[in-house]
CSV table of C-alpha atoms in Angstrom, one decimal:
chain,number,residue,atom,x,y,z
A,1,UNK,CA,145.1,75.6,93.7
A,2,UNK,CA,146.1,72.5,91.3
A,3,UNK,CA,149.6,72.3,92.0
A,4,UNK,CA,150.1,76.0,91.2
A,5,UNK,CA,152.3,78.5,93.6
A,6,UNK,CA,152.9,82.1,93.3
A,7,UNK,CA,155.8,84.1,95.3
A,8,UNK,CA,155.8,86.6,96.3
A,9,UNK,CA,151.9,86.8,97.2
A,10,UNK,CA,152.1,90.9,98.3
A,11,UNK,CA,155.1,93.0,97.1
A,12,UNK,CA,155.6,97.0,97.3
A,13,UNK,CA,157.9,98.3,95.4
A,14,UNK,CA,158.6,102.1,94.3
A,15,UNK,CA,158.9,103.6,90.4
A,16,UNK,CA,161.4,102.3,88.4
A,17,UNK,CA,162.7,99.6,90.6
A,18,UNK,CA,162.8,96.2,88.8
A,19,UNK,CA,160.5,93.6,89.8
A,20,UNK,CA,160.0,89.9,89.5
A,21,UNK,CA,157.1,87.2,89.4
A,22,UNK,CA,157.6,83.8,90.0
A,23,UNK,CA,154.9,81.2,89.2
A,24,UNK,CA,155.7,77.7,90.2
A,25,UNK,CA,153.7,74.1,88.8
A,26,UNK,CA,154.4,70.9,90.3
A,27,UNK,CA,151.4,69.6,87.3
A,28,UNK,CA,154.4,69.2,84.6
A,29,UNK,CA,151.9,70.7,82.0
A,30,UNK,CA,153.4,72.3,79.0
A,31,UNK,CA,151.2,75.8,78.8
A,32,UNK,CA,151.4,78.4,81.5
A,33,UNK,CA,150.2,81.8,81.3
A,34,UNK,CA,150.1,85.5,82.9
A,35,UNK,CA,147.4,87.2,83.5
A,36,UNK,CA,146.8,90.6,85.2
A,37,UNK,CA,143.2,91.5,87.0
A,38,UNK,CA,142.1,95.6,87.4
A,39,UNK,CA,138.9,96.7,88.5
A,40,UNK,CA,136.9,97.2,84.8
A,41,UNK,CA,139.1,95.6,82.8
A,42,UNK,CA,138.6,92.0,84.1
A,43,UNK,CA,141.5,89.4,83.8
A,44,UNK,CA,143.9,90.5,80.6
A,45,UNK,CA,146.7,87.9,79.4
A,46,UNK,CA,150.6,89.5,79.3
A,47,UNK,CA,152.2,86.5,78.0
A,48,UNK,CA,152.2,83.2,78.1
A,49,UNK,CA,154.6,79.9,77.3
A,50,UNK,CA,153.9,76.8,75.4
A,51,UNK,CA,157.0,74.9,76.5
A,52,UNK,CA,160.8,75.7,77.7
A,53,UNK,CA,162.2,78.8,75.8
A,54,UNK,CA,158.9,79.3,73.7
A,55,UNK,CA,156.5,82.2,74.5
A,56,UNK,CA,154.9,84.6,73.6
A,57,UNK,CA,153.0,87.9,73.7
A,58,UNK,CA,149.6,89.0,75.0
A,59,UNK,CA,146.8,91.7,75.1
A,60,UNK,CA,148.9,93.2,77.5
A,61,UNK,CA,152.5,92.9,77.2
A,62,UNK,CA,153.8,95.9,77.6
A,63,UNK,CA,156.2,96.4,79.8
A,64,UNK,CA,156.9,93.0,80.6
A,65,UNK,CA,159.1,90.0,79.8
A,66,UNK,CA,158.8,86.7,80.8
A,67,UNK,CA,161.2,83.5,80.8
A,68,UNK,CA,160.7,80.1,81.3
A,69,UNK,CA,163.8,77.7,81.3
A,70,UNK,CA,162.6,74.7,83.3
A,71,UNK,CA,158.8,73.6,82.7
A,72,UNK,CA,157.9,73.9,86.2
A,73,UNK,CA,158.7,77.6,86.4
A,74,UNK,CA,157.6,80.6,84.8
A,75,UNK,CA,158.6,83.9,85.4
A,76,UNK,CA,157.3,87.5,85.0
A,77,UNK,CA,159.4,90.6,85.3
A,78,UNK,CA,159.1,94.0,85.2
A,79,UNK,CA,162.1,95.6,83.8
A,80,UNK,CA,161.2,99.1,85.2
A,81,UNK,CA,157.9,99.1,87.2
A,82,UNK,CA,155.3,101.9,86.4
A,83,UNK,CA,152.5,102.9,88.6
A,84,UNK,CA,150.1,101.8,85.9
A,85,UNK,CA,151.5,98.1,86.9
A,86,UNK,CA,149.7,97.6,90.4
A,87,UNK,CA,147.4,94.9,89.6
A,88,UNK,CA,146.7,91.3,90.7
A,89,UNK,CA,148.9,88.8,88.8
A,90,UNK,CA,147.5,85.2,87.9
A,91,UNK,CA,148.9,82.5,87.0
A,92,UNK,CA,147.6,79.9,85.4
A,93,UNK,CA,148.4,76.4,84.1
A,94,UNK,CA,146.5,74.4,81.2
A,95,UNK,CA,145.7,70.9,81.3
A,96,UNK,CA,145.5,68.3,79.1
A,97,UNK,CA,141.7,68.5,79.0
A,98,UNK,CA,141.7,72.2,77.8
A,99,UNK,CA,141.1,74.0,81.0
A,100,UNK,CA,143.3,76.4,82.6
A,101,UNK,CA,143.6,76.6,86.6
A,102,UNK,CA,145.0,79.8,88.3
A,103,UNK,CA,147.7,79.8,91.0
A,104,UNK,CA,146.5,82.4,94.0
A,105,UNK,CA,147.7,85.6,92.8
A,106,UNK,CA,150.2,88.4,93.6
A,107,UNK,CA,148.9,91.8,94.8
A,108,UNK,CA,151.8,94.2,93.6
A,109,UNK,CA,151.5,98.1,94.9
A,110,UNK,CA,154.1,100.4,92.8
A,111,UNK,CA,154.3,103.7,94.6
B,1,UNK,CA,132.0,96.3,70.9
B,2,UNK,CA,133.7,94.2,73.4
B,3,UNK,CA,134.1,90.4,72.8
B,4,UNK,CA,132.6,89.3,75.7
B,5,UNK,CA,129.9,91.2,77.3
B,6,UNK,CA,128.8,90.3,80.8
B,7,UNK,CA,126.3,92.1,83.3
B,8,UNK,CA,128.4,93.1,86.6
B,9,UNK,CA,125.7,93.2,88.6
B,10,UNK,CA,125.7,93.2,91.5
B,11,UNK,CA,123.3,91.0,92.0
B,12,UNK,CA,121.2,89.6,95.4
B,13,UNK,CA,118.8,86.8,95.7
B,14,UNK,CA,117.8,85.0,99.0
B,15,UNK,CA,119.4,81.7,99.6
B,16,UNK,CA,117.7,78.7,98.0
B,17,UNK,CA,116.6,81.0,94.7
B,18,UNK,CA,117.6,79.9,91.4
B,19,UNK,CA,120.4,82.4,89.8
B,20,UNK,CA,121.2,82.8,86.4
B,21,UNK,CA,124.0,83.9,85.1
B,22,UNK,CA,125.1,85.7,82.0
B,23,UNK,CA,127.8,86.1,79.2
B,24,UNK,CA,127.1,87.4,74.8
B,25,UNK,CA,130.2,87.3,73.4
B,26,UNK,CA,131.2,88.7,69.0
B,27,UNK,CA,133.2,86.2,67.9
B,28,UNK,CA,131.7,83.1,66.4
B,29,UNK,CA,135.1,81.0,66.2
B,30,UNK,CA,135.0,80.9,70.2
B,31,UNK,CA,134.1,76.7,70.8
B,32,UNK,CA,136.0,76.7,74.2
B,33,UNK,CA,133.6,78.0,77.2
B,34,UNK,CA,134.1,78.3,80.8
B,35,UNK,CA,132.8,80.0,83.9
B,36,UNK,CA,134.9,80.2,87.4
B,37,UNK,CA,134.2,81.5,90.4
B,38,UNK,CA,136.3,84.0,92.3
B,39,UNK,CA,136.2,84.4,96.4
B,40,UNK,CA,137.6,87.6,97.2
B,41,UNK,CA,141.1,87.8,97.1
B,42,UNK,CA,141.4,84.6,95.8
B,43,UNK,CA,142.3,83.2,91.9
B,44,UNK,CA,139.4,82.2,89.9
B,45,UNK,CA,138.3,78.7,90.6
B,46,UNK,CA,137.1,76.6,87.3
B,47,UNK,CA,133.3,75.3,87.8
B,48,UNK,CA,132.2,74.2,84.7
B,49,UNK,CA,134.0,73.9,81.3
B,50,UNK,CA,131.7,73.2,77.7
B,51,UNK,CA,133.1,72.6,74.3
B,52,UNK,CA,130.6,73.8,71.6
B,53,UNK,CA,127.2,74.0,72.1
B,54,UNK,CA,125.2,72.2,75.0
B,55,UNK,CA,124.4,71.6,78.6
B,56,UNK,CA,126.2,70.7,80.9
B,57,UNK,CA,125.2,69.7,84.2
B,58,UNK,CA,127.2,69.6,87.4
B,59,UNK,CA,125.3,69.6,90.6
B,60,UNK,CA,123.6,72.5,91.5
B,61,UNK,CA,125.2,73.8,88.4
B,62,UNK,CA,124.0,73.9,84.7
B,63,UNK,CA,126.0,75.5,81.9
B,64,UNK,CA,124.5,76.2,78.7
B,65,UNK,CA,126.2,77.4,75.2
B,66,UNK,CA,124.0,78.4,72.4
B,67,UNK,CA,126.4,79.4,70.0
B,68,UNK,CA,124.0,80.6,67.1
B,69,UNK,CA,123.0,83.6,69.8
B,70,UNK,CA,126.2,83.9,70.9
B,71,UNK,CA,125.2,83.4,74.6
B,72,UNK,CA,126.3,81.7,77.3
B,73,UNK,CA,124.3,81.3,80.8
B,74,UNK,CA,125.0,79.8,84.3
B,75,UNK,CA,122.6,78.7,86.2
B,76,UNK,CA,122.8,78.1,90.1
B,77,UNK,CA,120.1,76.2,91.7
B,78,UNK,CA,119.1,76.4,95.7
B,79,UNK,CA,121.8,78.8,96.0
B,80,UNK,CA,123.8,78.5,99.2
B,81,UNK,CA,125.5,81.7,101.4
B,82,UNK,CA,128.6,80.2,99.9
B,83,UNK,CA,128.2,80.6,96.6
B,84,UNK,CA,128.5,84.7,97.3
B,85,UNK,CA,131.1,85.3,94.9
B,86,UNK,CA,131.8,86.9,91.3
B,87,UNK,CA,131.5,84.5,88.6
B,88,UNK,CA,133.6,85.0,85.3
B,89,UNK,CA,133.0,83.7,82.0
B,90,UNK,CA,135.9,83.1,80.3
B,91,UNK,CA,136.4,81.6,76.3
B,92,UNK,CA,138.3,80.9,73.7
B,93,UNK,CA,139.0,79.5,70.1
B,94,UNK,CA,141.6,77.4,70.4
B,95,UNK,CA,143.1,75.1,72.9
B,96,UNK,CA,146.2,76.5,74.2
B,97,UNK,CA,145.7,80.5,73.6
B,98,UNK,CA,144.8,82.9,75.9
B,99,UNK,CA,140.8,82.8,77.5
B,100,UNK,CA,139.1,86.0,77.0
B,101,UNK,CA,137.4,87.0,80.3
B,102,UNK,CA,134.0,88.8,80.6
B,103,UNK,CA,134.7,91.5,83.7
B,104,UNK,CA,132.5,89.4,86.5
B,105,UNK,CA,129.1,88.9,87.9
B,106,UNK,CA,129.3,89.7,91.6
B,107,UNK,CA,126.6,87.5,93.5
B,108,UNK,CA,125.4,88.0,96.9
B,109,UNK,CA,123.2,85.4,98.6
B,110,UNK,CA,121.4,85.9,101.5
B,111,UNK,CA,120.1,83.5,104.6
């Protein structure tokens, strides 16, 4: 999985509750990104970070923040999970040759 | 119209058949193109990665960009049980932002 790790890999949670993703690289690349996958929709990007402290916003970012203060980690929370939130989440690192590689996912289940 | 169109299939050819694989996509600025493959419950595994137009051969796998069409194709040739998997094409304009997925082929070989 190139060097990318994703905790937790399953996680039920209930309405409201906050929750967060970690997404860990051991590649040292400067871009990683968030993705979520749902049955006919494909994979949508939430945010994504070009470096420590710098990120930024996208198709899908609602109800989402992220943070990123070392380069090896980037996190995803959700301040107040919604059932519309059970997805898959990917991460996903890009390399120096343009390419982006996706860390396993994390099946999340809002009730 | 969506910017990237891709047949979900499903899709079944006997093992050793030649599959071919499909993605149109709107935007003309795309020059990044890629198509990964995605076990289930698994993250989408890179295969082949084209800038511009052109082939691109890898193996048992060609990819092909013809960007006055605006089409992208994979081919698979003597496909294998193991390459039973949904293939996504994925693309963007610019190194660094966020790829824009078509939803998935789903392939099934058979022996």
């Amino acid at each position: 999985d190139a060097g990318i790790t994703q905790s937790p890999r399953h996680k039920v949670t209930e309405t409201g509750t906050p929750v967060t993703l970690r997404c860990h690289q051991t590649e040292n690349h400067r871009y990683m990104y968030w993705y979520r996958q749902d049955p006919g929709h494909g994979l949508r990007l939430i945010h994504y970070s070009y470096g420590v402290k710098d990120t930024d916003k996208g198709e899908v970012s609602d109800g989402y923040s992220v943070s990123r203060s070392k380069t090896e980690d980037f996190l995803l929370t959700l301040e107040s999970a919604t059932s519309s939130q059970t997805s898959v989440y990917f991460c996903a690192i890009r390399d120096n040759q343009e390419t982006q590689y996706f860390g396993p996912g994390t099946r999340l289940l809002v009730l | 119209q969506k910017e990237v169109e891709q047949d979900p299939g499903p899709l079944s050819v006997p093992e050793g058949a030649i599959v071919s694989l499909n993605c149109t996509y709107s935007n003309s600025a795309f020059q990044y193109f890629m198509w990964y493959r995605q076990y289930s419950r698994k993250g989408p595994e890179l295969l082949m990665y084209t800038y511009s137009s052109g082939n691109k051969e890898d193996g048992r796998f060609t990819a092909q960009v013809d960007k006055s069409s605006k089409y992208i194709s994979l081919f698979i040739r003597d496909s294998q049980p193991s390459d039973s998997a949904t293939y996504l094409c994925a693309m963007s304009n610019q190194a660094g932002t966020a790829l824009i997925f078509g939803k998935g082929t789903t392939l099934s070989v058979s022996s």
